[in-house]
XYZ file of C-alpha atoms in Angstrom:
564
model
C 33.839 48.342 -32.174
C 37.536 49.171 -32.014
C 40.673 47.488 -30.775
C 42.513 48.034 -27.517
C 45.450 49.326 -29.588
C 43.245 51.904 -31.299
C 41.865 52.916 -27.930
C 45.358 53.445 -26.528
C 46.387 55.363 -29.640
C 43.386 57.615 -29.163
C 44.325 58.154 -25.533
C 47.877 59.157 -26.483
C 46.530 61.584 -29.050
C 44.158 63.092 -26.493
C 46.956 63.524 -23.970
C 49.181 65.177 -26.567
C 46.405 67.526 -27.619
C 45.209 68.526 -24.164
C 48.358 68.226 -22.080
C 49.387 66.178 -19.061
C 46.992 68.068 -16.792
C 44.163 65.749 -17.792
C 45.751 62.797 -15.999
C 42.978 60.652 -14.577
C 40.559 61.864 -17.255
C 42.522 61.023 -20.406
C 41.034 57.577 -20.817
C 37.491 58.877 -20.732
C 38.347 61.583 -23.239
C 39.808 58.879 -25.466
C 36.692 56.780 -25.110
C 34.567 59.709 -26.196
C 36.799 60.240 -29.222
C 36.693 56.576 -30.168
C 32.907 56.282 -29.843
C 30.179 58.619 -30.952
C 26.484 58.861 -30.283
C 25.872 58.009 -33.923
C 27.958 54.850 -33.532
C 25.829 53.737 -30.599
C 22.398 54.801 -31.813
C 22.775 54.509 -35.577
C 20.681 51.733 -37.076
C 19.932 50.492 -40.574
C 16.195 50.188 -40.263
C 14.211 47.392 -41.800
C 10.602 46.316 -42.029
C 7.602 48.176 -40.713
C 7.533 47.965 -36.900
C 10.111 48.590 -34.150
C 10.151 47.196 -30.612
C 12.211 49.049 -28.002
C 12.791 47.134 -24.774
C 14.147 48.166 -21.392
C 13.888 46.057 -18.253
C 15.020 45.630 -14.652
C 15.860 49.308 -14.203
C 15.510 48.934 -10.425
C 14.810 52.636 -9.942
C 18.205 53.753 -11.264
C 17.741 57.220 -12.681
C 21.382 58.293 -12.957
C 24.445 56.850 -14.713
C 26.125 54.078 -12.745
C 28.663 51.290 -12.687
C 27.318 47.745 -12.917
C 29.611 44.734 -13.087
C 28.245 41.796 -15.063
C 28.592 38.352 -13.441
C 31.779 36.346 -13.558
C 29.831 33.181 -12.629
C 26.439 32.356 -14.168
C 26.037 28.593 -14.233
C 23.584 26.766 -16.442
C 22.256 23.372 -15.401
C 21.255 20.397 -17.510
C 20.394 21.132 -21.126
C 21.352 24.819 -20.871
C 24.843 24.296 -19.421
C 27.288 26.330 -21.487
C 24.556 28.084 -23.451
C 23.908 31.841 -23.332
C 23.382 33.494 -20.927
C 25.398 30.921 -18.938
C 28.676 32.027 -20.474
C 30.775 34.697 -18.795
C 34.092 36.536 -18.883
C 36.594 35.580 -21.566
C 34.351 32.746 -22.788
C 31.528 35.228 -23.390
C 33.836 37.539 -25.340
C 35.072 34.636 -27.461
C 31.559 33.354 -28.120
C 30.392 36.707 -29.467
C 33.723 37.639 -31.092
C 34.199 40.681 -28.854
C 37.772 41.891 -28.493
C 38.974 42.273 -24.886
C 39.436 45.857 -23.770
C 36.793 47.270 -26.083
C 33.701 49.186 -24.998
C 31.490 46.179 -25.644
C 33.794 43.965 -23.577
C 33.393 46.393 -20.682
C 29.641 46.654 -21.081
C 28.947 42.942 -21.424
C 31.479 41.139 -19.215
C 33.268 41.343 -15.879
C 36.724 41.005 -17.442
C 39.067 43.858 -16.370
C 36.009 45.591 -14.967
C 37.672 48.215 -12.756
C 40.236 49.269 -15.355
C 37.710 49.446 -18.172
C 35.178 51.240 -15.983
C 37.734 53.975 -15.401
C 38.398 54.110 -19.142
C 34.847 54.132 -20.425
C 32.949 55.629 -17.514
C 29.497 55.040 -16.172
C 26.565 53.610 -18.087
C 22.850 54.153 -18.064
C 20.853 57.121 -16.895
C 17.262 57.500 -18.009
C 18.075 60.888 -19.523
C 20.375 59.007 -21.917
C 17.673 56.419 -22.546
C 15.303 59.286 -23.358
C 17.760 60.564 -25.959
C 17.894 57.151 -27.616
C 14.125 56.605 -27.491
C 13.340 60.045 -28.903
C 15.807 59.481 -31.732
C 14.308 56.110 -32.604
C 10.808 57.569 -32.605
C 11.875 60.530 -34.729
C 13.787 58.486 -37.296
C 11.380 55.574 -37.480
C 8.130 57.450 -36.942
C 6.159 57.196 -33.715
C 3.447 55.257 -35.512
C 5.897 52.375 -35.995
C 7.494 52.174 -32.521
C 6.452 50.288 -29.388
C 8.352 51.011 -26.132
C 7.982 48.127 -23.687
C 9.118 48.001 -20.043
C 9.844 44.531 -18.646
C 9.288 45.415 -14.984
C 11.361 45.705 -11.807
C 11.154 49.412 -12.479
C 9.769 51.080 -9.360
C 12.054 49.515 -6.698
C 15.742 49.594 -5.847
C 16.840 53.085 -4.797
C 16.638 55.497 -1.885
C 14.299 57.872 -3.715
C 11.987 55.074 -4.834
C 11.869 53.832 -1.258
C 11.022 57.279 0.080
C 8.328 57.958 -2.530
C 6.922 54.405 -2.734
C 7.840 54.361 -6.398
C 6.362 57.748 -7.283
C 9.668 59.103 -8.599
C 9.956 56.230 -11.078
C 6.322 56.448 -12.112
C 6.707 60.144 -12.943
C 9.890 59.585 -14.925
C 8.595 56.536 -16.783
C 5.373 58.341 -17.653
C 7.545 60.979 -19.325
C 9.282 58.240 -21.369
C 5.804 57.168 -22.557
C 6.059 53.388 -22.729
C 3.195 51.516 -24.317
C 3.104 48.700 -21.758
C 4.897 47.155 -18.788
C 4.728 44.102 -16.555
C 6.024 43.643 -13.020
C 7.687 41.825 -10.156
C 9.295 43.931 -7.406
C 6.537 46.472 -8.001
C 4.269 44.191 -5.972
C 6.403 44.582 -2.842
C 4.865 48.005 -2.341
C 1.696 46.114 -1.456
C -1.538 45.505 -3.310
C -3.119 48.842 -2.370
C -0.171 50.895 -3.592
C 0.171 48.889 -6.807
C -3.533 49.267 -7.536
C -3.351 52.996 -6.837
C -0.497 53.444 -9.329
C -1.813 51.104 -12.009
C -5.225 52.780 -12.012
C -3.525 56.075 -12.951
C -0.960 54.827 -15.466
C -1.346 56.286 -18.971
C -0.203 52.967 -20.470
C -0.984 49.272 -20.054
C 0.121 47.244 -17.024
C -0.061 43.670 -18.280
C -0.036 40.454 -16.265
C -1.933 37.593 -17.823
C -0.572 35.168 -15.232
C -1.894 37.063 -12.187
C -5.254 35.961 -10.829
C -7.623 37.101 -8.130
C -7.014 34.384 -5.555
C -10.590 34.395 -4.269
C -12.485 34.416 -7.574
C -9.840 32.669 -9.711
C -10.173 35.212 -12.478
C -7.625 37.520 -14.118
C -6.574 40.412 -11.892
C -4.845 42.434 -14.627
C -5.158 42.944 -18.346
C -3.551 39.967 -20.081
C -2.690 41.510 -23.437
C -3.251 44.544 -25.591
C -3.146 44.913 -29.367
C -1.425 47.931 -30.916
C -1.574 49.125 -34.523
C 1.948 50.060 -35.561
C 3.187 50.582 -39.106
C 0.114 48.872 -40.521
C 0.829 45.860 -38.297
C -1.361 44.614 -35.472
C 1.024 43.800 -32.625
C -0.263 41.902 -29.593
C 1.738 42.370 -26.389
C 1.045 39.659 -23.798
C 2.197 40.443 -20.250
C 3.864 37.848 -18.023
C 4.757 38.982 -14.497
C 7.304 37.088 -12.397
C 5.485 33.794 -11.756
C 6.991 33.112 -8.333
C 6.452 36.516 -6.747
C 4.601 35.072 -3.685
C 7.524 32.690 -3.051
C 10.457 35.024 -3.640
C 8.712 37.954 -1.932
C 6.236 38.308 0.960
C 2.885 36.826 0.022
C 1.240 38.799 2.823
C 1.848 42.027 0.901
C -0.548 40.940 -1.886
C -2.594 38.085 -0.360
C -5.451 38.268 -2.853
C -3.338 37.775 -5.968
C -1.981 34.437 -7.162
C 0.833 33.996 -9.670
C 2.301 31.211 -11.767
C 3.844 30.409 -15.128
C 0.398 29.304 -16.288
C 1.608 28.015 -19.614
C -1.928 27.091 -20.624
C -2.985 30.715 -20.158
C -0.094 31.892 -22.324
C -1.305 29.518 -25.041
C -4.862 30.815 -24.660
C -3.808 34.468 -24.724
C -1.655 33.953 -27.820
C -4.533 32.199 -29.548
C -7.036 34.882 -28.505
C -4.759 37.636 -29.787
C -4.345 35.832 -33.099
C -8.105 35.431 -33.390
C -8.458 39.178 -32.843
C -6.249 39.762 -35.843
C -2.768 40.072 -34.376
C -0.055 39.777 -37.024
C 2.710 39.652 -34.406
C 2.651 38.321 -30.835
C 5.184 39.630 -28.313
C 5.524 38.179 -24.821
C 6.626 40.954 -22.461
C 8.016 38.678 -19.804
C 9.551 38.735 -16.352
C 9.904 34.962 -16.226
C 13.693 34.847 -16.402
C 15.735 33.701 -19.389
C 15.708 29.922 -18.913
C 11.986 29.859 -18.153
C 11.323 31.851 -21.314
C 13.591 29.589 -23.355
C 11.587 26.565 -22.212
C 8.273 28.384 -22.714
C 9.273 29.286 -26.273
C 10.040 25.619 -26.996
C 6.576 24.555 -25.810
C 4.249 27.361 -26.948
C 3.747 28.039 -30.646
C 2.787 31.373 -32.102
C 5.012 33.734 -30.111
C 7.179 35.792 -32.447
C 9.242 37.604 -29.822
C 9.893 37.159 -26.115
C 11.313 40.237 -24.408
C 12.721 38.541 -21.335
C 13.607 40.013 -17.949
C 14.222 39.164 -14.287
C 17.605 37.434 -14.642
C 19.364 40.662 -15.763
C 21.045 38.991 -18.731
C 22.397 41.124 -21.572
C 22.972 39.338 -24.880
C 24.149 41.040 -28.071
C 22.175 38.656 -30.278
C 18.732 37.055 -30.019
C 18.482 33.412 -29.034
C 16.091 31.690 -31.445
C 13.860 28.942 -30.086
C 10.983 27.410 -32.054
C 10.974 30.424 -34.442
C 10.740 32.754 -31.432
C 13.290 35.520 -30.942
C 14.285 35.687 -27.258
C 15.713 39.128 -26.455
C 17.695 39.866 -23.264
C 18.223 43.583 -22.572
C 20.270 43.650 -19.371
C 19.440 45.729 -16.311
C 19.829 49.019 -14.476
C 19.381 51.058 -17.654
C 22.755 49.885 -19.039
C 21.165 48.801 -22.300
C 18.243 49.456 -24.579
C 17.186 46.878 -27.156
C 15.950 47.810 -30.605
C 14.289 45.146 -32.737
C 12.972 45.996 -36.202
C 10.515 43.503 -37.665
C 9.559 43.038 -41.307
C 5.972 41.819 -41.155
C 4.158 40.909 -44.339
C 1.054 38.820 -44.793
C 0.681 38.417 -41.052
C 4.093 36.757 -40.779
C 7.481 38.010 -39.583
C 9.629 37.753 -42.717
C 12.817 39.235 -41.263
C 14.338 41.273 -38.485
C 17.309 43.405 -37.459
C 18.454 43.721 -33.848
C 20.806 45.888 -31.822
C 21.576 45.828 -28.112
C 22.459 49.469 -27.478
C 24.926 50.116 -24.638
C 24.106 53.349 -22.832
C 27.581 54.878 -22.415
C 26.745 57.969 -20.430
C 29.880 59.866 -21.467
C 28.996 59.400 -25.120
C 25.208 59.637 -25.360
C 24.059 63.154 -24.590
C 21.427 63.537 -21.865
C 17.981 64.629 -22.938
C 17.500 68.054 -21.348
C 13.837 67.618 -20.434
C 14.380 64.229 -18.855
C 17.514 65.372 -17.031
C 15.554 68.263 -15.528
C 12.753 65.940 -14.443
C 15.205 63.522 -12.838
C 16.861 66.371 -10.961
C 13.434 67.545 -9.809
C 12.332 64.200 -8.331
C 15.715 63.743 -6.629
C 16.043 67.291 -5.316
C 14.411 66.766 -1.891
C 16.874 63.953 -1.134
C 20.138 65.122 -2.725
C 21.918 66.017 0.509
C 21.191 62.641 2.090
C 21.961 60.750 -1.115
C 25.429 62.304 -1.263
C 26.289 61.761 2.410
C 29.534 59.783 2.540
C 29.638 56.746 4.820
C 33.020 55.191 4.017
C 35.437 54.436 1.205
C 36.149 51.106 -0.436
C 39.460 49.615 -1.482
C 37.643 46.844 -3.355
C 35.351 46.682 -6.308
C 31.941 46.324 -4.679
C 29.454 44.355 -6.743
C 26.609 41.925 -6.235
C 25.754 40.073 -9.446
C 26.804 36.424 -9.697
C 25.615 32.995 -8.602
C 27.537 33.117 -5.310
C 28.932 35.765 -2.979
C 29.549 39.232 -4.390
C 31.701 41.731 -2.544
C 28.803 44.016 -1.640
C 27.152 41.052 0.028
C 30.456 40.226 1.754
C 30.277 43.720 3.241
C 26.651 43.230 4.279
C 27.471 39.870 5.863
C 30.418 41.384 7.749
C 28.088 44.070 9.085
C 25.493 41.506 10.160
C 28.085 39.396 11.952
C 29.523 42.366 13.837
C 26.477 44.515 14.486
C 24.073 41.689 15.295
C 26.636 39.608 17.242
C 26.053 36.526 15.106
C 27.972 33.352 14.284
C 26.611 33.148 10.740
C 25.178 35.787 8.400
C 22.783 35.247 5.509
C 22.197 37.829 2.784
C 19.655 37.137 0.023
C 20.898 36.546 -3.515
C 19.256 39.567 -5.081
C 20.470 40.491 -8.559
C 19.829 44.207 -8.150
C 22.418 46.570 -6.718
C 24.981 48.789 -8.428
C 28.795 48.561 -8.328
C 31.564 50.743 -6.912
C 35.203 51.079 -7.970
C 38.256 50.940 -5.685
C 38.909 54.204 -3.833
C 35.341 55.331 -4.423
C 33.224 56.798 -1.645
C 30.328 54.698 -0.346
C 27.384 57.062 -0.042
C 23.891 56.670 1.349
C 22.709 56.339 -2.231
C 25.130 53.485 -2.903
C 24.090 51.636 0.236
C 20.413 51.937 -0.589
C 21.007 50.829 -4.177
C 21.936 47.497 -2.595
C 19.327 47.387 0.181
C 16.257 49.540 -0.588
C 13.140 47.454 -0.131
C 9.946 47.326 1.888
C 10.845 44.449 4.247
C 14.376 45.377 5.381
C 14.372 44.083 8.976
C 17.695 42.515 10.001
C 16.671 39.591 12.196
C 18.757 37.602 14.650
C 17.617 34.095 15.468
C 18.886 30.756 16.723
C 19.103 27.896 14.227
C 20.690 24.496 14.403
C 23.059 23.255 11.734
C 20.410 21.052 10.133
C 18.107 24.035 9.626
C 20.908 26.106 8.098
C 21.665 23.293 5.670
C 17.983 23.021 4.776
C 17.917 26.748 3.956
C 20.952 26.436 1.693
C 19.537 23.322 0.003
C 16.200 25.020 -0.632
C 17.793 28.105 -2.208
C 20.160 25.918 -4.231
C 17.243 23.999 -5.719
C 15.492 27.246 -6.602
C 18.583 28.225 -8.589
C 19.972 24.927 -9.892
C 16.920 22.756 -10.482
C 17.449 21.277 -13.968
C 13.847 22.128 -14.875
C 13.658 25.918 -15.393
C 9.987 25.909 -14.403
C 11.112 25.118 -10.840
C 13.719 27.871 -10.626
C 11.908 30.197 -8.273
C 14.333 32.778 -6.920
C 17.444 34.864 -7.471
C 21.068 33.864 -6.991
C 22.427 31.730 -4.148
C 21.991 33.093 -0.633
C 25.215 34.761 0.462
C 26.827 33.438 3.638
C 29.177 35.064 6.129
C 31.099 33.306 8.911
C 30.681 29.883 7.317
C 32.002 28.053 4.288
C 30.529 25.148 2.354
C 30.804 23.042 -0.793
C 28.018 22.954 -3.360
C 27.610 20.365 -6.111
C 25.237 22.156 -8.457
C 24.421 18.988 -10.400
C 23.535 16.854 -7.377
C 19.993 15.887 -6.484
C 17.723 18.094 -4.409
C 18.731 17.938 -0.756
C 22.221 16.629 -1.576
C 23.973 19.650 -3.054
C 25.431 21.149 0.149
C 28.290 19.575 2.120
C 31.395 20.547 4.060
C 29.717 23.284 6.119
C 32.497 24.788 8.227
C 32.779 27.682 10.670
C 35.453 29.966 9.224
C 36.616 31.343 12.573
C 37.439 27.944 14.069
C 37.544 25.479 11.187
C 35.013 23.320 13.003
C 32.344 21.490 11.069
C 28.814 22.824 11.442
C 27.058 20.185 13.536
C 23.440 19.360 12.592
C 22.235 19.414 16.205
C 24.291 22.383 17.425
C 22.656 25.818 17.696
C 24.120 28.941 16.087
C 23.151 32.588 16.184
C 22.183 33.613 12.639
C 21.629 37.148 11.368
C 19.984 37.927 8.081
C 17.556 40.287 6.379
C 14.698 40.415 3.898
C 12.717 37.620 5.498
C 9.407 37.030 3.722
C 7.739 36.223 7.052
C 5.272 38.809 8.305
C 6.181 40.464 11.585
C 9.949 39.952 11.305
C 11.655 42.251 13.813
C 15.013 43.995 13.738
C 16.689 47.189 12.577
C 16.639 48.070 8.888
C 19.559 46.521 7.059
C 20.795 49.914 5.859
C 21.054 51.068 9.475
C 23.020 47.928 10.350
C 25.482 48.485 7.505
C 25.794 52.215 8.197
C 26.613 51.462 11.839
C 29.296 49.030 10.724
C 30.780 51.536 8.266
C 30.922 54.176 10.984
C 33.317 51.890 12.853
C 35.042 50.670 9.687
C 35.344 53.717 7.407
C 37.714 51.971 5.008
C 36.298 48.810 3.432
C 39.033 46.283 2.799
C 37.648 42.844 1.970
C 39.738 39.690 1.546
C 39.021 37.485 -1.435
C 36.051 35.293 -0.625
C 37.001 31.646 -0.949
C 34.406 30.254 1.437
C 32.247 28.583 -1.230
C 33.678 25.642 -3.146
C 31.698 24.937 -6.304
C 31.590 21.501 -7.923
C 30.241 21.472 -11.479
């Protein structure tokens, strides 16, 4: 890690050495000089087994920008605890100097400026470089690569191939196991087809056959690594049938199923496991609670909530590891296991700076191959943005502001609703919005943009329901993503209020009038979980809007007042 002053000194030196003609590129050159691949990937190994974790890739094969949240509220006992610390508070908590590479990677502070300085992050060809190096230095017989799920969905190419592009690329990375969530939105038949052919384990101990009430997937697998028997227990997203369309996988039931986690941990121990790892898509707060209640889990590799933390959170002697999303990070955890007990560990959250880590040639070629049939469409420019476009955060992000504006205009609606998904990449000011960018924020298998009539009471009920999914003080009842995004209407939310009492002050932005409970409003939205929802695909709605508004210029969104 280096200081902002050292970074600026490096930039001056680079400009002096290469001349003023590199204007616009100097900062990236400086970043490359100030960081090296060895700095990022170097590791003082310890112990006898290594876990490598990547999660929530959301089908992102190439380097990208991804802005971390500026608002991530914790409720009840976890208020103010990681990962519910953001911006300057996050940097202070982890003693990260503002303006540094790690500040850019891990916070939203000065995002646009630092993104221009340090460049894009991620890219599975860069991840391949890191993984191959770890395997070579550590020895393949000591390394487990584990994928936390949300891997096959979230891009144009994944949408077109029903996940086949991601399956081919991930097979080349050779993980040892994965679990899932958005994978299931391809439907039970497609998931079964893929899983049956995977050369590694697809684990989901909390997924049952709904008819026979018996496990539908392998619950855990034991691996021999470095003379250590490592059990990996899979935990898919427990609320998949609530957050996503149940009709797409009607014969599978999901849940936290804490008692099954206990049973699987015990069974693995009885089979001789020295170490138990929960490969989880529960979300951080659910896993924190689970760790406090279930003994015998050495490590939880958490996913779903897209949190990136530079240190483990330790709960009940369990290391909870959060590895971010979109391929921005890779976690390496070395364990010292002796006598069937973890005696020590060393951890590093590795930021994947794509201008610093060299791409693996074989993986880069494979990525280019799976994208080749779609390159022309992916690059087609739809508009330009004057704003940073991002999604991640508890309330409205600017990409969702754009989607809501499109729904209001193109669907002739009074109010727009856009789901609080956490996936979706970011764009910088004066950057082109391409088909690829649009689909990074919208690619999914139930994209219909509906238009319906709702009264004010129903709209409030929707907001209250989503708010309880996010802000219920018991993590086991937090069942969704972030707060539904709203266009055309403002409101106040008291996140600590009781269920059904969090939302107030609903107001139509165009007129300033209060939303009346009995009055009817035209509402446009997308991603309804109801079967048979009709309407154009959301990407077509947004593209139509951008055709008529080729320069995106969004005012600051102040429509949601948050009481904490």
